[in-house]
Coordinates of C-alpha atoms in Angstrom, one line a residue:
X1 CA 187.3 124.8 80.8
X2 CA 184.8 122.1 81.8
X3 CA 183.9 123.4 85.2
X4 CA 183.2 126.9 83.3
X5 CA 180.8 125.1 80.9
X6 CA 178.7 123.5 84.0
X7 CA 178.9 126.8 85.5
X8 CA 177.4 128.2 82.5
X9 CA 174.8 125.7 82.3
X10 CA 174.1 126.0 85.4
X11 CA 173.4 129.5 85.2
X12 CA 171.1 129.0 82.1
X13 CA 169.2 126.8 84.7
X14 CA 168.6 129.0 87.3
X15 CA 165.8 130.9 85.7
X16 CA 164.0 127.0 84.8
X17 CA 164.8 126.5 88.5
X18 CA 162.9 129.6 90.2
X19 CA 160.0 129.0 88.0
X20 CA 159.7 125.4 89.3
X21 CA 160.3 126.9 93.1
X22 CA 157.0 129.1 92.1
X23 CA 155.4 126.3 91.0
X24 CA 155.9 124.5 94.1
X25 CA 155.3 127.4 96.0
X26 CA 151.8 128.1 94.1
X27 CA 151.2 124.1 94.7
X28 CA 151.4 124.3 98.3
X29 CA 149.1 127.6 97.9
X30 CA 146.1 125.6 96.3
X31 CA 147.5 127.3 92.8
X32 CA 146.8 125.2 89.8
X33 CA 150.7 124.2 89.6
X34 CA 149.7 121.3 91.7
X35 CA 148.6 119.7 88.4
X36 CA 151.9 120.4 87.2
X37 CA 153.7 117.0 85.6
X38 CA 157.6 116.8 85.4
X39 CA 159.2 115.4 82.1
X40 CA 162.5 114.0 82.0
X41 CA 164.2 117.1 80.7
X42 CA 162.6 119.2 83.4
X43 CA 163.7 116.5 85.9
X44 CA 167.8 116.8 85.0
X45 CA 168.0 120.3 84.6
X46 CA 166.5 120.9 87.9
X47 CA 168.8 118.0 89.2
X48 CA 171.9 119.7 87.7
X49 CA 170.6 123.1 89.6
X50 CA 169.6 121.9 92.7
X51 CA 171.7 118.7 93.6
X52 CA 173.4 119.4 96.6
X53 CA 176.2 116.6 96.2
X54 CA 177.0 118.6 92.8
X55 CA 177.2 121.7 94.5
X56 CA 179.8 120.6 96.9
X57 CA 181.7 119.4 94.0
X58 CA 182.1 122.9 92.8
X59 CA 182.8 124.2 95.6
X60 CA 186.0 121.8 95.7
X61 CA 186.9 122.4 92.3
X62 CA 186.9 126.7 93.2
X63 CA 188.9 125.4 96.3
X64 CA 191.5 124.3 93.7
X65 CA 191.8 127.0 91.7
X66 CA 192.3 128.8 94.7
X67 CA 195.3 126.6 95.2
X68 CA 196.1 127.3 91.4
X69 CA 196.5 131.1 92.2
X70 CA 198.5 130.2 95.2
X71 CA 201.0 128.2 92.9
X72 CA 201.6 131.0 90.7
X73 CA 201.9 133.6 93.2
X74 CA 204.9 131.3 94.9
X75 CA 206.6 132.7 91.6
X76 CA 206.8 136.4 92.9
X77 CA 209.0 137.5 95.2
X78 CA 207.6 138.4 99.0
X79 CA 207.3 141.5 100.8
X80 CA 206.9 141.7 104.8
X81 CA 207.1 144.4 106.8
X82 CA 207.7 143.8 111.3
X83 CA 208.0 146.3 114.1
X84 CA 209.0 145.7 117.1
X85 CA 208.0 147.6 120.7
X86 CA 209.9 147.4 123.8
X87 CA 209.7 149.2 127.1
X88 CA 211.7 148.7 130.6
X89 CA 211.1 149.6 134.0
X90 CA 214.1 149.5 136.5
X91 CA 212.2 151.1 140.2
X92 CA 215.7 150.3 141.9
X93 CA 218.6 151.2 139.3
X94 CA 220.9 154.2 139.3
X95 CA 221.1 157.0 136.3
X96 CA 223.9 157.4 134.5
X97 CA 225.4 158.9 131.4
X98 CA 227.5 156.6 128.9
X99 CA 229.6 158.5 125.8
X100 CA 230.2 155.7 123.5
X101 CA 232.0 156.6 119.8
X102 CA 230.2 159.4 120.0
X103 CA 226.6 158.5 121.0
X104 CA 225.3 159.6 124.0
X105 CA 222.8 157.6 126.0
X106 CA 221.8 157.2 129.0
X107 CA 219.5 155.2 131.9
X108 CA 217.6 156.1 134.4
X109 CA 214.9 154.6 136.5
X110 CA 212.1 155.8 134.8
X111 CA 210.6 153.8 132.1
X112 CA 212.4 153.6 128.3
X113 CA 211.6 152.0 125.6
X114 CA 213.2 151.1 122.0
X115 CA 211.4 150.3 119.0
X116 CA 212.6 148.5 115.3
X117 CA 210.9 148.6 112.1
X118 CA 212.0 146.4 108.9
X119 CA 211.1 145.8 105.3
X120 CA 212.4 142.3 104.1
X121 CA 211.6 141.2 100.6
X122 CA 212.8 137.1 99.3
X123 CA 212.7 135.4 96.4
X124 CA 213.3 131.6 94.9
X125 CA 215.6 132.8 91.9
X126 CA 215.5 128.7 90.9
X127 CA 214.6 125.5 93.1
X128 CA 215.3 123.1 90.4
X129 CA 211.9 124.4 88.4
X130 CA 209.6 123.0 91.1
X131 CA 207.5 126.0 91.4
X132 CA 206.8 126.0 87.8
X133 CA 205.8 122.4 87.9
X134 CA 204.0 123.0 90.8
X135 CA 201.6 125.4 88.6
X136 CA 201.3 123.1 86.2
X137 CA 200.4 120.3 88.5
X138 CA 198.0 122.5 90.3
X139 CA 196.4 123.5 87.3
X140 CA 195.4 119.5 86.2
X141 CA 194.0 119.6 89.4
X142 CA 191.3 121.6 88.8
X143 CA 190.5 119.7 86.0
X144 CA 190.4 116.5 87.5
X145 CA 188.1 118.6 89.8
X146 CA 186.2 119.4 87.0
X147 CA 186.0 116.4 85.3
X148 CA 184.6 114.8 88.9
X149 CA 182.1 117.3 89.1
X150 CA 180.7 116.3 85.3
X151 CA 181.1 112.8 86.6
X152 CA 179.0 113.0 89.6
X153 CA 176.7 115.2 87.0
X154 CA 176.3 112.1 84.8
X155 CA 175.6 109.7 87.6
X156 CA 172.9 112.0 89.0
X157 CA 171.6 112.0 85.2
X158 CA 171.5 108.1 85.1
X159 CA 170.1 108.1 88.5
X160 CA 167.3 110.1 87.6
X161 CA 166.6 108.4 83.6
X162 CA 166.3 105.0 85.8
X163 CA 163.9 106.0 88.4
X164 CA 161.7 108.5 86.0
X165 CA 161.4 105.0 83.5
X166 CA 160.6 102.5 86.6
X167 CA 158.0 105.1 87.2
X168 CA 156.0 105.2 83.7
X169 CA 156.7 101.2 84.0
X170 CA 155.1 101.3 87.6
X171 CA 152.4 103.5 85.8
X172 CA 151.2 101.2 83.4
X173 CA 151.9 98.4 86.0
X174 CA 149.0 100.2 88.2
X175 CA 146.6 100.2 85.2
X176 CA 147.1 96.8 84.0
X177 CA 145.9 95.6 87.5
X178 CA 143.3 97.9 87.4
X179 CA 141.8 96.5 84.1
X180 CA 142.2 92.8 85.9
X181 CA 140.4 94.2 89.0
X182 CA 137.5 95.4 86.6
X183 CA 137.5 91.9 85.3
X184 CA 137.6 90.8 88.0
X185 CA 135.1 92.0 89.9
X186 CA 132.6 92.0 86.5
X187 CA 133.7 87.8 86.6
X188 CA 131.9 88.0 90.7
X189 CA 129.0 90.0 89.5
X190 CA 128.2 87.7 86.7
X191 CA 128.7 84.8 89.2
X192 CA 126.2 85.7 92.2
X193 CA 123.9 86.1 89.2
X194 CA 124.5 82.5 88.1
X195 CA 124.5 81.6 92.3
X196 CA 121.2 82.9 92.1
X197 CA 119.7 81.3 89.2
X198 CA 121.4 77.9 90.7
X199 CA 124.2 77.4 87.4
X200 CA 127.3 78.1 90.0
X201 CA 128.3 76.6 93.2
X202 CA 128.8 79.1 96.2
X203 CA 132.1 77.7 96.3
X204 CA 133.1 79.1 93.2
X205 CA 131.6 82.4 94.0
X206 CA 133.8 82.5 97.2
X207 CA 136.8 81.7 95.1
X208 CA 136.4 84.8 92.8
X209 CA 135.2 86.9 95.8
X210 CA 138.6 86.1 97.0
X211 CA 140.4 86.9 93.9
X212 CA 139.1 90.2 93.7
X213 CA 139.9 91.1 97.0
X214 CA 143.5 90.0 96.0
X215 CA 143.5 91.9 92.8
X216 CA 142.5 95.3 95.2
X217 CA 145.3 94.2 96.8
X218 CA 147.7 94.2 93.8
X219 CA 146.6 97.3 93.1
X220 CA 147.2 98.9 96.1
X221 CA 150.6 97.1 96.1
X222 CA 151.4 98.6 92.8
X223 CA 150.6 102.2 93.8
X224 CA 152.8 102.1 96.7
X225 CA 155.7 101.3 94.5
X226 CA 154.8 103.9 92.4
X227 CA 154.6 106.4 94.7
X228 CA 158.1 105.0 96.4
X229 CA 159.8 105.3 93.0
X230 CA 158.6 109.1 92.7
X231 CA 159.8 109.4 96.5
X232 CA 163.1 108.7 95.3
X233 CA 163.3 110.6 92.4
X234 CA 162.2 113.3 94.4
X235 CA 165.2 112.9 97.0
X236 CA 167.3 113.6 93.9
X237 CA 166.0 116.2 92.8
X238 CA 166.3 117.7 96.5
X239 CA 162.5 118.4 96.9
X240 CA 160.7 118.0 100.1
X241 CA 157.4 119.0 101.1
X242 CA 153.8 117.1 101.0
X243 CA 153.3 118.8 97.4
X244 CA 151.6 116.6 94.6
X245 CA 154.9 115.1 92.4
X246 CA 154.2 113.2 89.2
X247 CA 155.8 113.0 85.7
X248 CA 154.3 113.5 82.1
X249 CA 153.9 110.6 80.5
X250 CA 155.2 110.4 76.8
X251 CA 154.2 108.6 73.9
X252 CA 156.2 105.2 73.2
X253 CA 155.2 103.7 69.9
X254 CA 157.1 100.6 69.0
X255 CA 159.2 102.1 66.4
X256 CA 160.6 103.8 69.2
X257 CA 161.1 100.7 71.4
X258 CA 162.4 99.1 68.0
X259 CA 165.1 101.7 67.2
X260 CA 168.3 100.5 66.2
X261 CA 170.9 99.3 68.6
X262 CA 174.0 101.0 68.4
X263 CA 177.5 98.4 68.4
X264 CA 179.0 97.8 71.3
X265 CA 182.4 99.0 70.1
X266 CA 181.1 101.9 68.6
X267 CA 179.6 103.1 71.8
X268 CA 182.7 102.2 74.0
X269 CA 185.5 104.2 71.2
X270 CA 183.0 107.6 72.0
X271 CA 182.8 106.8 75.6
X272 CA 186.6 106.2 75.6
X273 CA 187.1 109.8 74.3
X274 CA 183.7 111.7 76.4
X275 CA 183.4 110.4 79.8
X276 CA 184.9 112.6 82.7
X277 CA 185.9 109.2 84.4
X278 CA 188.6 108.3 81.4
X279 CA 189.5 111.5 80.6
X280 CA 190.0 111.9 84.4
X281 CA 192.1 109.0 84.8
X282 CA 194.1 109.9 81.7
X283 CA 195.4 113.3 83.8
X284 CA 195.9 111.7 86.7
X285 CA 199.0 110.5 85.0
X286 CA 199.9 113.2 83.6
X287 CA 199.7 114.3 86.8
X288 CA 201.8 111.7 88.6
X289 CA 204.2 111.7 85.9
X290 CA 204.9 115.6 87.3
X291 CA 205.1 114.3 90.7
X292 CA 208.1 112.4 89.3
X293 CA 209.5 115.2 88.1
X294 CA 209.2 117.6 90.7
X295 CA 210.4 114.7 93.4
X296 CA 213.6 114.6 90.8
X297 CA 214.3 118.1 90.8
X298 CA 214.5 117.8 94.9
X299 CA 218.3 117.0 94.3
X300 CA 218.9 120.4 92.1
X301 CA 220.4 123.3 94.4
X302 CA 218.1 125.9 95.4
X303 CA 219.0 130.0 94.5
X304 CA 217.0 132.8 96.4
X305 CA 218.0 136.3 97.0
X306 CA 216.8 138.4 100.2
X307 CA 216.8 142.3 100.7
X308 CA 215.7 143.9 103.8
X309 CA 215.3 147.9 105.1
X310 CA 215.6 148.5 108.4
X311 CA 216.1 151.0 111.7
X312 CA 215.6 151.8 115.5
X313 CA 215.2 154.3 118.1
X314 CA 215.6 154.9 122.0
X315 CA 214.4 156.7 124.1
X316 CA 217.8 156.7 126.1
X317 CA 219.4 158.4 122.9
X318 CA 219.3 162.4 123.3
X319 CA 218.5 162.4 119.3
X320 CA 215.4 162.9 118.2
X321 CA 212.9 160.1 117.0
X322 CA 213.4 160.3 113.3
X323 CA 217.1 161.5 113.5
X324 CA 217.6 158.4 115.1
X325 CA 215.9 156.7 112.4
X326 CA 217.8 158.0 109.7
X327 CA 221.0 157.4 111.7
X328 CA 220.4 154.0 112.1
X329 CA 219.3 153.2 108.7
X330 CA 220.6 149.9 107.9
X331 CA 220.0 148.0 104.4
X332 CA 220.7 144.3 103.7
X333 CA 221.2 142.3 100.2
X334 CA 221.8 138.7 100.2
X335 CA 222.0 135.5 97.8
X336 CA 221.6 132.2 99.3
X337 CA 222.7 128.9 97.3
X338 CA 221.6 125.8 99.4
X339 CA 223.1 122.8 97.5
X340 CA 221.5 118.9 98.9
X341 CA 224.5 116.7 99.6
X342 CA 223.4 114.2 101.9
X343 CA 219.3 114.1 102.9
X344 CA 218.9 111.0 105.0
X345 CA 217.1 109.6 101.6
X346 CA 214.4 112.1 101.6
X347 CA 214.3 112.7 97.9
X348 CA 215.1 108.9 96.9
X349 CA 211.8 108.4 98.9
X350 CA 210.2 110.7 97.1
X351 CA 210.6 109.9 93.7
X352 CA 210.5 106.3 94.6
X353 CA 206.9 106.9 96.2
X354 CA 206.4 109.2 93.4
X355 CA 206.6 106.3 90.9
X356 CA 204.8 103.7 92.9
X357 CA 201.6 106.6 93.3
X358 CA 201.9 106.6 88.8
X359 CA 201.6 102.8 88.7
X360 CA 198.5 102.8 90.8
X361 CA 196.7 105.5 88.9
X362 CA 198.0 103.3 85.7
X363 CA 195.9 100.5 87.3
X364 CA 193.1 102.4 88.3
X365 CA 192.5 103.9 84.6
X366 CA 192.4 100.0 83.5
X367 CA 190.0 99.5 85.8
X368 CA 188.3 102.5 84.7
X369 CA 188.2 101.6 80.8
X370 CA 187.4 97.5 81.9
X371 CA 184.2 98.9 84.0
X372 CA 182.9 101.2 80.9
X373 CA 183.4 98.8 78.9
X374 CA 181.4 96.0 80.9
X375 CA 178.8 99.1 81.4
X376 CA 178.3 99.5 77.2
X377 CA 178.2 96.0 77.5
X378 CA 175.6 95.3 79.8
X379 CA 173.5 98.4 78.4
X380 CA 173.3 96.7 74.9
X381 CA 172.4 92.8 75.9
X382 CA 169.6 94.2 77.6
X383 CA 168.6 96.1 75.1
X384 CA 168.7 93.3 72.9
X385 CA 167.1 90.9 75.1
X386 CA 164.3 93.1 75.8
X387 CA 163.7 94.1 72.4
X388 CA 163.4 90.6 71.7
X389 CA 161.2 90.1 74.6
X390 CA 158.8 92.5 73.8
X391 CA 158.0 90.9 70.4
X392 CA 157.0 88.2 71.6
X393 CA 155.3 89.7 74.5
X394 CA 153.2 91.2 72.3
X395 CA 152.1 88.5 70.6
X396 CA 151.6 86.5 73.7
X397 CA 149.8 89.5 75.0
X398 CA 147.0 89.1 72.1
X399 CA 147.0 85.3 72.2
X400 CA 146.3 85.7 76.4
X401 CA 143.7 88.2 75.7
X402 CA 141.6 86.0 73.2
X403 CA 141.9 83.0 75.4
X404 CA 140.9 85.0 78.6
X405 CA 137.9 86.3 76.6
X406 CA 136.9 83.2 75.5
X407 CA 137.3 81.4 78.4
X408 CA 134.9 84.2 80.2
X409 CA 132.2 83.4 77.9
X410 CA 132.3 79.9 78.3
X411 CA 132.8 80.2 82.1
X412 CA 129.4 82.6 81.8
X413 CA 127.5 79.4 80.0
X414 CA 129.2 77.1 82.4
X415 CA 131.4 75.4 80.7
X416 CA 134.4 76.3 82.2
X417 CA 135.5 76.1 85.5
X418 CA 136.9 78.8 88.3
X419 CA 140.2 77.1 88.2
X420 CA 140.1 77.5 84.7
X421 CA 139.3 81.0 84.4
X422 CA 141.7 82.4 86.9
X423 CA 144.4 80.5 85.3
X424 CA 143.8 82.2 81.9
X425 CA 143.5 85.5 83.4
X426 CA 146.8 85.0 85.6
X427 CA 148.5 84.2 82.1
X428 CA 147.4 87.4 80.9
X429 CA 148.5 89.5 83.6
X430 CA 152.1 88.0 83.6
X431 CA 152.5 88.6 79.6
X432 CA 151.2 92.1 80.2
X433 CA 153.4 92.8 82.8
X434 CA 156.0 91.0 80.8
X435 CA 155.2 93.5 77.6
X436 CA 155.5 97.0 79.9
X437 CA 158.7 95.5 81.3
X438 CA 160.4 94.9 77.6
X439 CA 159.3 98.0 76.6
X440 CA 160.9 100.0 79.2
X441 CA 163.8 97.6 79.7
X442 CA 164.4 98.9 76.3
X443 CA 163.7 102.6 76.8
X444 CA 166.1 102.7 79.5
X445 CA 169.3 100.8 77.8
X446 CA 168.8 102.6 74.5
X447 CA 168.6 105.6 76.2
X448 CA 171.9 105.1 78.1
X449 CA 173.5 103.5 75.1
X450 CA 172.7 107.0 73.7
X451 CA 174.3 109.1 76.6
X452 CA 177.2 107.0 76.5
X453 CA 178.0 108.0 73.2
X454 CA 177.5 111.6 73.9
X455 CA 174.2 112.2 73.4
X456 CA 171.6 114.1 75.8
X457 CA 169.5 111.5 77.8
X458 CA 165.8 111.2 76.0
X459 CA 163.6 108.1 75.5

């Protein structure tokens, strides 16, 4: 069963998971774990250990199997036993002795008491089958369960693969501004030189004072989205605390960011068949087509059979307590036929409601495979557009570079001017920016064109 296959990879987790806890623990300690750097793969199977939104989901789908044993336990008959205890006090009445066929009891003002004990078994011979449907029906319940739980399990997945990649883009998005700030400020140096030689205005020195002051600002700006991305991945992944949190890293070459695109249709006929939220939908009929059913069978007559063991004593009875017991031994056996002739419409209703509940699950699955669909969709045009992009990023990247350089030197022998200069080295900071954005535009919608064929999330 699905939820036993999370289960058991969630057990083969556990071990990866108190490791990381005594990491984090070491971290907080001064240990040298605080060095430690997450990948992507330690990132979801922590996720899938730790998430509490995923636990709750198991926890609702062992709720329903709990219903499941209840369903086939209504097929066994039931057992009961029942006493019951009575005393009486009569302070004003007269004693007397009563003869009665042969029984002898009598009253007195003192206190008396009587007691009864039963044993009472039942059992639904037949209702029309509905118990047995109601097992069945019970039983794709859990696995809808199930197949939620892998659902939220993939979302949490995506979650994660999007914030780990806007991370290493933020990354390089903090070192690109870095390399402009060094630029940057080597551009000032080089001017108060030529301020104090007389070759630049103070004007223009101002202006690239300025600049850097707003590059040390891009930085900073860029490091706080970095470090808000990480926030969030770490609300994911459930940790708290003040302990250092970054991720490794990994080496993207372009044949990587080049990899083949996988079609469209090829990607949606393996989602079709994989993803908990089709397969879902798909027993959700099959589960409201048994609610037809079982609202059918409401107008079937209903056979149960009932046995019951039974006995008393008084204390008014001369007869000693477990004579009296065995004298009044009384046993029971009974069949009961309850045939529906008129029900004020109550079963009409149902199956009527019954049907209308299995066209809107119908609907919903649409809905369902129209939304993957869109999904695969999406995922592959920006993959395509990006890889496109980054092409020609990169050779607008190398076409900015040589123009900044040799605008710097000729700004350095005066021949160009601030305005000049600052508008090469914006152009080379947008198609840099542009290139780490392809690149990991692409990362991420290959890597989910990947998962929705099947595939384990990597980059």
């Amino acid at each position: 069963m699905i939820e036993k296959t999370i289960m058991g990879k969630l057990m083969n987790l556990l071990a990866l998971s108190l490791a990381m806890l005594s990491q984090t623990a070491l971290a907080q300690n001064g240990g040298s774990s605080a060095s430690k750097k997450w990948t992507l793969q330690e990132c979801l199977d922590y996720a899938l250990a730790n998430n509490i939104q995923l636990k709750q989901n198991l926890i609702t789908t062992q709720t329903n199997e709990q219903s499941e044993l209840q369903a086939k336990a209504a097929l066994l008959p039931s057992l009961s036993a029942s006493t019951n205890q009575n005393g009486s006090w009569r302070p004003f009445s007269q004693s007397f002795v009563n003869l009665n066929g042969g029984t002898l009891t009598s009253t007195s003002n003192e206190l008396n008491y009587n007691g009864s004990y039963g044993l009472n078994a039942s059992w639904t011979v037949w209702n029309g089958g509905r118990n047995l449907k109601n097992v069945e029906k019970s039983k794709l319940t859990t696995e809808i369960s199930e197949l939620n739980t892998e659902k939220t399990a993939n979302s949490i997945q995506e979650q994660i693969t999007q914030y780990y990649v806007q991370i290493l883009y933020q990354n390089e998005a903090v070192k690109v501004n870095k390399q402009i700030l060094e630029a940057a400020k080597v551009q000032r140096d080089r001017a108060q030189t030529m301020v104090e030689v007389g070759s630049l205005a103070k004007v223009d020195l101002k202006q690239l004072e300025a600049q850097v002051s707003q590059d040390e600002y891009n930085v900073v700006n860029a490091q706080t989205q970095l470090e808000n991305y990480k926030l969030q991945l770490k609300k994911i992944l459930e940790i708290y605390g003040t302990q250092d949190f970054d991720v490794a890293i990994p080496d993207v070459d372009d044949n990587t960011v080049m990899s083949p695109i996988p079609a469209v249709d090829d990607v949606y006929h393996s989602a079709h068949e994989s993803r908990p939220e089709i397969r879902s939908g798909k027993l959700n009929l099959e589960s409201a087509d048994l609610d037809i059913d079982i609202a059918k069978r409401g107008y079937y007559p209903s056979l149960s059979v009932n046995a019951g063991v039974g006995s008393s004593n008084s204390s008014g009875n001369h007869t000693a307590f477990f004579k009296q017991l065995k004298n009044n031994l009384n046993n029971s056996l009974g069949l009961t036929l309850s045939v529906p002739i008129f029900d004020n419409r109550q079963n009409k209703t149902n199956v009527e409601k019954a049907k209308l509940a299995r066209q809107n699950y119908e609907l919903s699955l649409q809905d369902a495979e129209k939304t993957l669909y869109q999904q695969i969709e999406t995922y592959w045009l920006n993959a395509r557009n990006a890889q496109q992009q980054y092409i020609y990023a990169k050779t607008n990247v190398e076409s900015m570079q040589e123009s900044y350089d040799l605008l710097s030197e000729q700004f350095k022998l005066g021949l160009k001017n601030i305005v000049e200069l600052n508008t090469s080295k914006n152009n080379l900071l947008q198609a840099e920016q542009q290139l780490i954005q392809s690149k990991y535009t692409t990362l991420l919608n290959l890597a989910m064109l990947r998962f929705y064929q099947g595939e384990a999330i990597r980059l």
